[in-house]
Coordinates of N, CA, C and O in Angstrom, one line a residue:
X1 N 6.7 -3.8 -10.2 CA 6.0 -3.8 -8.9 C 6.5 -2.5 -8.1 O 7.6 -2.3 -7.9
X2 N 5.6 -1.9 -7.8 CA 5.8 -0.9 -7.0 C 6.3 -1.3 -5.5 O 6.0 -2.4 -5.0
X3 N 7.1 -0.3 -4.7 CA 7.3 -1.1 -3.6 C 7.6 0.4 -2.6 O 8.0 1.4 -3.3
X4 N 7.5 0.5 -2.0 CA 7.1 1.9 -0.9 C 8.5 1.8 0.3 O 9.2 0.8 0.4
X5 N 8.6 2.8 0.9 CA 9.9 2.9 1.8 C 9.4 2.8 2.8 O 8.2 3.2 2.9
X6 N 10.1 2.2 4.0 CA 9.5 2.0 5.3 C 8.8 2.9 5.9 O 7.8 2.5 6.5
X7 N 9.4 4.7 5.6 CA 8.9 5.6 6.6 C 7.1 5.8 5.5 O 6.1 6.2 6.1
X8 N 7.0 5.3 3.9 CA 6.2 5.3 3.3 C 4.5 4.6 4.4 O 3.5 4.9 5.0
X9 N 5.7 3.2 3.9 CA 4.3 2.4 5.2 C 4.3 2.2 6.3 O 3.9 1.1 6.8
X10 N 4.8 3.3 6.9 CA 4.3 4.0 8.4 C 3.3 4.6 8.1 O 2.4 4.6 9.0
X11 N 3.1 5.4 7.0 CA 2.2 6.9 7.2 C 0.6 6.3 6.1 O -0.1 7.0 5.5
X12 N 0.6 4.7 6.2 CA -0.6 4.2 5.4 C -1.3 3.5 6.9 O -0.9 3.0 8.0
X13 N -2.5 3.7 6.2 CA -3.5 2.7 7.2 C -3.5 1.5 7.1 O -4.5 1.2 6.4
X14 N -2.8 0.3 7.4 CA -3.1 -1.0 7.0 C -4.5 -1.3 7.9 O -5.2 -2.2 7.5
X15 N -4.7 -0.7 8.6 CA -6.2 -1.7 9.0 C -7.4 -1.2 8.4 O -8.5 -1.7 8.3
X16 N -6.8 0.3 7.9 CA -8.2 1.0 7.0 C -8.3 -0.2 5.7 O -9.2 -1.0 5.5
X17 N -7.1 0.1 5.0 CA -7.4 -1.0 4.3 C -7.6 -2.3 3.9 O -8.1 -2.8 2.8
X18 N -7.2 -2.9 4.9 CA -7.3 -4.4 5.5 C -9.4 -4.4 5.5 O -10.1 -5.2 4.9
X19 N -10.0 -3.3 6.3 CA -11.4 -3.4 6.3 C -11.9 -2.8 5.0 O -13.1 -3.1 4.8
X20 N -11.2 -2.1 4.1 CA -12.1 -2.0 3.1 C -12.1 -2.7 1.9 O -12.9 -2.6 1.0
X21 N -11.1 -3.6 1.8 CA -10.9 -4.9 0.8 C -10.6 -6.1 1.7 O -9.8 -7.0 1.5
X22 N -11.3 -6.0 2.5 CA -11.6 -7.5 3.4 C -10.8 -8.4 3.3 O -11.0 -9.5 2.9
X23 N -9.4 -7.6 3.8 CA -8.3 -9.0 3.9 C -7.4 -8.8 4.8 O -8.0 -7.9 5.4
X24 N -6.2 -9.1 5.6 CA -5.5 -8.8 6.5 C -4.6 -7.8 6.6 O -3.8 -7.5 5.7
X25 N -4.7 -7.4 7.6 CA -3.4 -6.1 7.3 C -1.9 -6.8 7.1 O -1.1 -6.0 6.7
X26 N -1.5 -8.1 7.4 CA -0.5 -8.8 6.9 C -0.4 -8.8 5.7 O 0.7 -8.5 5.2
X27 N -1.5 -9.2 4.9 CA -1.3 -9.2 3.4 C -1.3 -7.7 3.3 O -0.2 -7.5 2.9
X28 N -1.8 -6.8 3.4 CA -1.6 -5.5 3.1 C -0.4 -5.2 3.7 O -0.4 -4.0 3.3
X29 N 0.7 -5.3 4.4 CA 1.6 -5.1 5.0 C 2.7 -5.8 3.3 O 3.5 -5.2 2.6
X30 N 2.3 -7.4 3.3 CA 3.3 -7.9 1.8 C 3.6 -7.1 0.6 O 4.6 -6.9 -0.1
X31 N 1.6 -6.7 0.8 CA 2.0 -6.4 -1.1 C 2.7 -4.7 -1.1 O 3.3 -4.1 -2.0
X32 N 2.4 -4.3 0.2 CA 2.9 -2.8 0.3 C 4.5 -2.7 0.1 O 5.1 -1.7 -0.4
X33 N 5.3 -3.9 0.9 CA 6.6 -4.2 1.0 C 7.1 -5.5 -0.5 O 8.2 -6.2 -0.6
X34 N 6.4 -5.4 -1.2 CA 6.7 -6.0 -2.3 C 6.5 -7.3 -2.3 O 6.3 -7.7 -3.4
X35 N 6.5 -8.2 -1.5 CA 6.4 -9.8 -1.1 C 5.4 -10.0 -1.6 O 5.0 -11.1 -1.3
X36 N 4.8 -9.5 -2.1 CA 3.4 -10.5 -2.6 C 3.2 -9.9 -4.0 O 3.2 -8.7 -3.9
X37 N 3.1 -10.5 -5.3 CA 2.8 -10.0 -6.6 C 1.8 -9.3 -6.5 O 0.9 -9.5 -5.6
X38 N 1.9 -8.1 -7.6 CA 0.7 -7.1 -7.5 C -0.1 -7.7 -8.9 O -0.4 -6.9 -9.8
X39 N -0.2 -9.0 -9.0 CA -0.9 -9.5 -10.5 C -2.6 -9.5 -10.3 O -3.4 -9.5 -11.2
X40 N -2.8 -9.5 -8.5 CA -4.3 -9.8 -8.8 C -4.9 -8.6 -8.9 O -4.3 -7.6 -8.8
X41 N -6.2 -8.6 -9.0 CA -6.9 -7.4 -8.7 C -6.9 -6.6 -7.4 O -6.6 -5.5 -7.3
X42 N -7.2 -7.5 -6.4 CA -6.6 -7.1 -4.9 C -5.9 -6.4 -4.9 O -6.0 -5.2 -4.7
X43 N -4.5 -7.3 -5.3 CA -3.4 -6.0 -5.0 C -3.4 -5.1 -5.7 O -2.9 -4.1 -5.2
X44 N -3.7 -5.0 -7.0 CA -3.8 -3.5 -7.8 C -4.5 -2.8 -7.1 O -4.1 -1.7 -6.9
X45 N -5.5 -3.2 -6.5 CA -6.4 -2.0 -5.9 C -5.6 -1.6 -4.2 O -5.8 -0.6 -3.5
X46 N -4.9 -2.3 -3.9 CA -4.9 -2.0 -2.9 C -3.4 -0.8 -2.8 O -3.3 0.2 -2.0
X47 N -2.4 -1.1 -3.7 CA -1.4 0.0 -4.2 C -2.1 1.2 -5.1 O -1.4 2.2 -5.4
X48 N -3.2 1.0 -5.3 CA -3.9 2.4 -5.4 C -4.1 3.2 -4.5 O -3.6 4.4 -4.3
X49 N -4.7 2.7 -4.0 CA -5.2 3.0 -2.3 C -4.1 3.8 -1.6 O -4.1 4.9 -1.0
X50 N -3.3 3.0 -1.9 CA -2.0 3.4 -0.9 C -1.4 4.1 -1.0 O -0.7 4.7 -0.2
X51 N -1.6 4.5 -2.7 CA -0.4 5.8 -3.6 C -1.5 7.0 -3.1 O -1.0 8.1 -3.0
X52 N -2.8 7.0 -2.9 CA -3.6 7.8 -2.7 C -3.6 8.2 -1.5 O -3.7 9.4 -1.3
X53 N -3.4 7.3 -0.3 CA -2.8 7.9 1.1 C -1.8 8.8 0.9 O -2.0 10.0 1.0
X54 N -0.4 8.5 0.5 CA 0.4 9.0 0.2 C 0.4 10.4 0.2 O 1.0 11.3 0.8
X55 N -0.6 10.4 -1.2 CA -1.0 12.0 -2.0 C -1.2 13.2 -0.9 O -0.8 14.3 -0.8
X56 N -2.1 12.0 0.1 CA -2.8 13.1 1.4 C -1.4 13.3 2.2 O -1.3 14.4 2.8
X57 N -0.4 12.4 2.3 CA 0.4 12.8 3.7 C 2.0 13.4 2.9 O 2.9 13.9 3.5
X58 N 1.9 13.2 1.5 CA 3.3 13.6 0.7 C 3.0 14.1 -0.4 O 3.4 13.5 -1.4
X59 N 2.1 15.7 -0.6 CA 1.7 16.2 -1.9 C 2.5 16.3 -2.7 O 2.4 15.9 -3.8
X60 N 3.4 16.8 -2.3 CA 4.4 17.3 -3.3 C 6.0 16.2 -3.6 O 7.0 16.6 -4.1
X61 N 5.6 15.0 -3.0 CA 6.7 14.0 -2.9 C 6.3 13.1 -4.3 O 5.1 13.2 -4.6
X62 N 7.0 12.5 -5.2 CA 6.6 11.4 -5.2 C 6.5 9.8 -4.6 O 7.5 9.4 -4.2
X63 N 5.4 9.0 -4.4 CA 5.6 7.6 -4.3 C 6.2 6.9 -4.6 O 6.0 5.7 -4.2

């Protein structure tokens, strides 16, 4: 499971994402901080999303 650093999920949108897979930014807040298994589709898609924010605000970093 992928799991991101705090200053990571500061620099994501949880409400962008929360509206574009129609679920809460709480749950996107879990699966981003690891609390919630990334087994469904949801969450796979939604740590996509997030590794792809990332890209935009840490090119040359890895996630």
């Amino acid at each position: 499971m992928e799991h991101f650093t705090k200053a990571q999920r500061k620099k994501i949108n949880k409400s962008a994402l929360a509206v574009k897979h129609d679920c809460t930014a709480t749950y996107i807040t879990l699966v981003l901080k690891g609390e919630r298994e990334d087994k469904s589709d949801l969450a796979k898609a939604i740590l996509l999303d997030a590794k792809n924010m990332l890209e935009i605000f840490e090119p040359n970093q890895e996630s």
